[in-house]
PDB file of C-alpha atoms in Angstrom:
ATOM      1  CA  MET V   1     -89.685 249.334   9.654  1.00  0.00           C
ATOM      2  CA  SER V   2     -92.532 247.370   8.163  1.00  0.00           C
ATOM      3  CA  THR V   3     -96.140 248.155   8.854  1.00  0.00           C
ATOM      4  CA  SER V   4     -96.438 244.851  10.693  1.00  0.00           C
ATOM      5  CA  ALA V   5     -97.773 245.142  14.230  1.00  0.00           C
ATOM      6  CA  THR V   6     -94.995 242.839  15.383  1.00  0.00           C
ATOM      7  CA  PRO V   7     -91.495 244.067  14.499  1.00  0.00           C
ATOM      8  CA  SER V   8     -88.854 241.477  13.641  1.00  0.00           C
ATOM      9  CA  VAL V   9     -85.221 241.678  14.700  1.00  0.00           C
ATOM     10  CA  LEU V  10     -82.290 239.629  13.428  1.00  0.00           C
ATOM     11  CA  PHE V  11     -79.024 239.392  15.388  1.00  0.00           C
ATOM     12  CA  VAL V  12     -75.942 238.401  13.407  1.00  0.00           C
ATOM     13  CA  CYS V  13     -72.429 237.511  14.539  1.00  0.00           C
ATOM     14  CA  VAL V  14     -69.816 235.240  13.016  1.00  0.00           C
ATOM     15  CA  HIS V  15     -70.405 232.005  14.917  1.00  0.00           C
ATOM     16  CA  ASN V  16     -73.925 232.597  16.321  1.00  0.00           C
ATOM     17  CA  ALA V  17     -72.598 231.012  19.494  1.00  0.00           C
ATOM     18  CA  GLY V  18     -72.263 233.964  21.869  1.00  0.00           C
ATOM     19  CA  ARG V  19     -73.284 237.589  21.376  1.00  0.00           C
ATOM     20  CA  SER V  20     -76.157 237.032  18.966  1.00  0.00           C
ATOM     21  CA  GLN V  21     -77.489 234.156  21.069  1.00  0.00           C
ATOM     22  CA  MET V  22     -77.459 236.309  24.213  1.00  0.00           C
ATOM     23  CA  ALA V  23     -79.134 239.204  22.397  1.00  0.00           C
ATOM     24  CA  ALA V  24     -81.841 236.982  20.919  1.00  0.00           C
ATOM     25  CA  ALA V  25     -82.476 235.395  24.314  1.00  0.00           C
ATOM     26  CA  PHE V  26     -82.766 238.763  26.070  1.00  0.00           C
ATOM     27  CA  LEU V  27     -85.082 240.149  23.384  1.00  0.00           C
ATOM     28  CA  THR V  28     -87.278 237.047  23.557  1.00  0.00           C
ATOM     29  CA  HIS V  29     -87.300 237.148  27.357  1.00  0.00           C
ATOM     30  CA  LEU V  30     -87.998 240.877  27.661  1.00  0.00           C
ATOM     31  CA  GLY V  31     -90.143 241.389  24.562  1.00  0.00           C
ATOM     32  CA  GLY V  32     -92.191 238.204  24.600  1.00  0.00           C
ATOM     33  CA  ASP V  33     -94.529 237.694  21.676  1.00  0.00           C
ATOM     34  CA  ARG V  34     -94.535 241.421  20.880  1.00  0.00           C
ATOM     35  CA  VAL V  35     -91.403 241.011  18.759  1.00  0.00           C
ATOM     36  CA  GLN V  36     -90.153 238.331  16.356  1.00  0.00           C
ATOM     37  CA  VAL V  37     -86.580 237.330  17.135  1.00  0.00           C
ATOM     38  CA  ARG V  38     -83.997 235.601  14.951  1.00  0.00           C
ATOM     39  CA  SER V  39     -80.274 235.041  15.242  1.00  0.00           C
ATOM     40  CA  ALA V  40     -77.750 233.679  12.787  1.00  0.00           C
ATOM     41  CA  GLY V  41     -74.061 233.509  11.984  1.00  0.00           C
ATOM     42  CA  SER V  42     -72.005 234.015   8.854  1.00  0.00           C
ATOM     43  CA  ALA V  43     -69.908 230.946   9.836  1.00  0.00           C
ATOM     44  CA  PRO V  44     -71.958 229.220  12.555  1.00  0.00           C
ATOM     45  CA  ALA V  45     -70.264 227.108  15.199  1.00  0.00           C
ATOM     46  CA  ASP V  46     -71.422 223.600  16.066  1.00  0.00           C
ATOM     47  CA  THR V  47     -72.742 224.592  19.501  1.00  0.00           C
ATOM     48  CA  VAL V  48     -73.464 227.634  21.622  1.00  0.00           C
ATOM     49  CA  ASN V  49     -70.505 228.623  23.815  1.00  0.00           C
ATOM     50  CA  PRO V  50     -70.969 226.745  27.143  1.00  0.00           C
ATOM     51  CA  ALA V  51     -69.675 229.736  29.139  1.00  0.00           C
ATOM     52  CA  VAL V  52     -72.324 231.909  27.453  1.00  0.00           C
ATOM     53  CA  VAL V  53     -74.988 229.357  28.395  1.00  0.00           C
ATOM     54  CA  GLU V  54     -73.745 229.487  32.003  1.00  0.00           C
ATOM     55  CA  ALA V  55     -73.657 233.303  32.082  1.00  0.00           C
ATOM     56  CA  MET V  56     -77.232 233.494  30.800  1.00  0.00           C
ATOM     57  CA  LYS V  57     -78.379 230.890  33.305  1.00  0.00           C
ATOM     58  CA  GLU V  58     -77.094 233.226  36.048  1.00  0.00           C
ATOM     59  CA  VAL V  59     -79.752 235.761  35.012  1.00  0.00           C
ATOM     60  CA  GLY V  60     -82.499 233.165  34.733  1.00  0.00           C
ATOM     61  CA  ILE V  61     -82.453 232.601  30.966  1.00  0.00           C
ATOM     62  CA  ASP V  62     -81.787 229.072  29.704  1.00  0.00           C
ATOM     63  CA  ILE V  63     -80.296 228.923  26.199  1.00  0.00           C
ATOM     64  CA  ALA V  64     -78.828 225.420  26.522  1.00  0.00           C
ATOM     65  CA  ALA V  65     -81.167 224.045  23.834  1.00  0.00           C
ATOM     66  CA  GLN V  66     -80.273 226.735  21.272  1.00  0.00           C
ATOM     67  CA  THR V  67     -78.174 225.868  18.235  1.00  0.00           C
ATOM     68  CA  PRO V  68     -76.195 228.160  15.942  1.00  0.00           C
ATOM     69  CA  LYS V  69     -77.929 228.879  12.636  1.00  0.00           C
ATOM     70  CA  VAL V  70     -76.546 229.926   9.285  1.00  0.00           C
ATOM     71  CA  LEU V  71     -77.285 233.443   8.032  1.00  0.00           C
ATOM     72  CA  THR V  72     -79.610 233.411   5.039  1.00  0.00           C
ATOM     73  CA  VAL V  73     -80.748 236.134   2.673  1.00  0.00           C
ATOM     74  CA  GLU V  74     -84.329 235.223   3.605  1.00  0.00           C
ATOM     75  CA  ALA V  75     -83.671 235.919   7.304  1.00  0.00           C
ATOM     76  CA  VAL V  76     -82.403 239.399   6.455  1.00  0.00           C
ATOM     77  CA  GLN V  77     -85.231 240.087   3.998  1.00  0.00           C
ATOM     78  CA  SER V  78     -87.890 239.144   6.552  1.00  0.00           C
ATOM     79  CA  SER V  79     -86.452 241.295   9.355  1.00  0.00           C
ATOM     80  CA  ASP V  80     -87.228 244.935  10.103  1.00  0.00           C
ATOM     81  CA  VAL V  81     -84.078 245.504  12.163  1.00  0.00           C
ATOM     82  CA  VAL V  82     -80.739 243.766  11.526  1.00  0.00           C
ATOM     83  CA  ILE V  83     -78.175 244.051  14.302  1.00  0.00           C
ATOM     84  CA  THR V  84     -74.654 242.940  13.460  1.00  0.00           C
ATOM     85  CA  MET V  85     -72.029 242.110  16.048  1.00  0.00           C
ATOM     86  CA  GLY V  86     -68.666 241.774  14.411  1.00  0.00           C
ATOM     87  CA  CYS V  87     -69.693 239.958  11.233  1.00  0.00           C
ATOM     88  CA  GLY V  88     -68.041 242.508   8.974  1.00  0.00           C
ATOM     89  CA  ASP V  89     -69.304 242.754   5.413  1.00  0.00           C
ATOM     90  CA  THR V  90     -70.810 239.267   5.294  1.00  0.00           C
ATOM     91  CA  CYS V  91     -74.315 240.487   6.117  1.00  0.00           C
ATOM     92  CA  PRO V  92     -76.421 241.164   3.019  1.00  0.00           C
ATOM     93  CA  TYR V  93     -77.794 244.679   2.707  1.00  0.00           C
ATOM     94  CA  PHE V  94     -81.365 245.439   1.622  1.00  0.00           C
ATOM     95  CA  PRO V  95     -82.799 248.952   1.332  1.00  0.00           C
ATOM     96  CA  GLY V  96     -85.567 249.737   3.791  1.00  0.00           C
ATOM     97  CA  LYS V  97     -84.099 247.710   6.641  1.00  0.00           C
ATOM     98  CA  ARG V  98     -82.757 249.324   9.764  1.00  0.00           C
ATOM     99  CA  TYR V  99     -79.155 248.234  10.349  1.00  0.00           C
ATOM    100  CA  LEU V 100     -77.288 248.642  13.629  1.00  0.00           C
ATOM    101  CA  ASP V 101     -73.751 247.500  14.348  1.00  0.00           C
ATOM    102  CA  TRP V 102     -73.100 246.765  18.004  1.00  0.00           C
ATOM    103  CA  GLN V 103     -69.398 246.791  18.847  1.00  0.00           C
ATOM    104  CA  LEU V 104     -69.088 244.206  21.603  1.00  0.00           C
ATOM    105  CA  ASP V 105     -66.212 242.076  22.812  1.00  0.00           C
ATOM    106  CA  ASP V 106     -66.240 238.537  21.451  1.00  0.00           C
ATOM    107  CA  PRO V 107     -66.937 235.991  24.211  1.00  0.00           C
ATOM    108  CA  ALA V 108     -65.236 233.180  22.265  1.00  0.00           C
ATOM    109  CA  GLY V 109     -62.622 231.501  24.414  1.00  0.00           C
ATOM    110  CA  GLN V 110     -63.564 233.584  27.451  1.00  0.00           C
ATOM    111  CA  GLY V 111     -64.689 232.375  30.862  1.00  0.00           C
ATOM    112  CA  VAL V 112     -67.933 233.350  32.557  1.00  0.00           C
ATOM    113  CA  GLU V 113     -66.208 236.195  34.442  1.00  0.00           C
ATOM    114  CA  ALA V 114     -65.247 237.866  31.157  1.00  0.00           C
ATOM    115  CA  ILE V 115     -68.658 237.192  29.606  1.00  0.00           C
ATOM    116  CA  ARG V 116     -70.715 238.806  32.383  1.00  0.00           C
ATOM    117  CA  PRO V 117     -69.919 242.417  31.341  1.00  0.00           C
ATOM    118  CA  ILE V 118     -70.696 241.559  27.690  1.00  0.00           C
ATOM    119  CA  ARG V 119     -73.973 239.939  28.764  1.00  0.00           C
ATOM    120  CA  ASP V 120     -74.914 242.949  30.875  1.00  0.00           C
ATOM    121  CA  GLU V 121     -74.100 245.391  28.043  1.00  0.00           C
ATOM    122  CA  ILE V 122     -76.259 243.357  25.656  1.00  0.00           C
ATOM    123  CA  GLU V 123     -79.160 243.411  28.123  1.00  0.00           C
ATOM    124  CA  GLN V 124     -78.955 247.215  28.376  1.00  0.00           C
ATOM    125  CA  ARG V 125     -78.861 247.561  24.583  1.00  0.00           C
ATOM    126  CA  ILE V 126     -81.879 245.250  24.267  1.00  0.00           C
ATOM    127  CA  ARG V 127     -83.823 247.332  26.792  1.00  0.00           C
ATOM    128  CA  HIS V 128     -82.966 250.468  24.796  1.00  0.00           C
ATOM    129  CA  LEU V 129     -83.988 248.759  21.532  1.00  0.00           C
ATOM    130  CA  LEU V 130     -87.333 247.740  23.017  1.00  0.00           C
ATOM    131  CA  ALA V 131     -87.934 251.336  24.095  1.00  0.00           C
ATOM    132  CA  GLU V 132     -87.137 252.532  20.554  1.00  0.00           C
ATOM    133  CA  LEU V 133     -89.593 249.980  19.168  1.00  0.00           C
ATOM    134  CA  GLY V 134     -92.258 251.192  21.605  1.00  0.00           C
ATOM    135  CA  ILE V 135     -92.364 247.871  23.456  1.00  0.00           C
ATOM    136  CA  GLU V 136     -92.344 247.830  27.246  1.00  0.00           C
ATOM    137  CA  ALA V 137     -89.846 245.312  28.624  1.00  0.00           C
ATOM    138  CA  ARG V 138     -91.302 242.514  30.695  1.00  0.00           C
ATOM    139  CA  THR V 139     -89.897 242.167  34.208  1.00  0.00           C
TER     140      THR V 139
END
């Protein structure tokens, strides 16, 4: 972790259209301005998965305006914590960064019913991450 007062977290999945978007949205929602949040994909899709947008709307978080972003070396370099979600070896590695790999089902092609448990698991992991970072989750 850097000595910065505000830790930065990068979420990476292949398409940046589902898991990483949900994780970034939860961390932004629960952590507020006490954490810098980024998300990216190794092969970003054109749009965020509409079923993911709907599932997040159910919990009061609107990600409809989000767009998938391409993973850059700069994004990894400027992050304290890099959390991968099924992107394999495509994420660059830099010493001194904290890397976590969250094994989560891929919501691609799934309906809202199948996405809800993934969404809820991500929320719990985000709450745990905030606790590890010493940041109290907003309600």
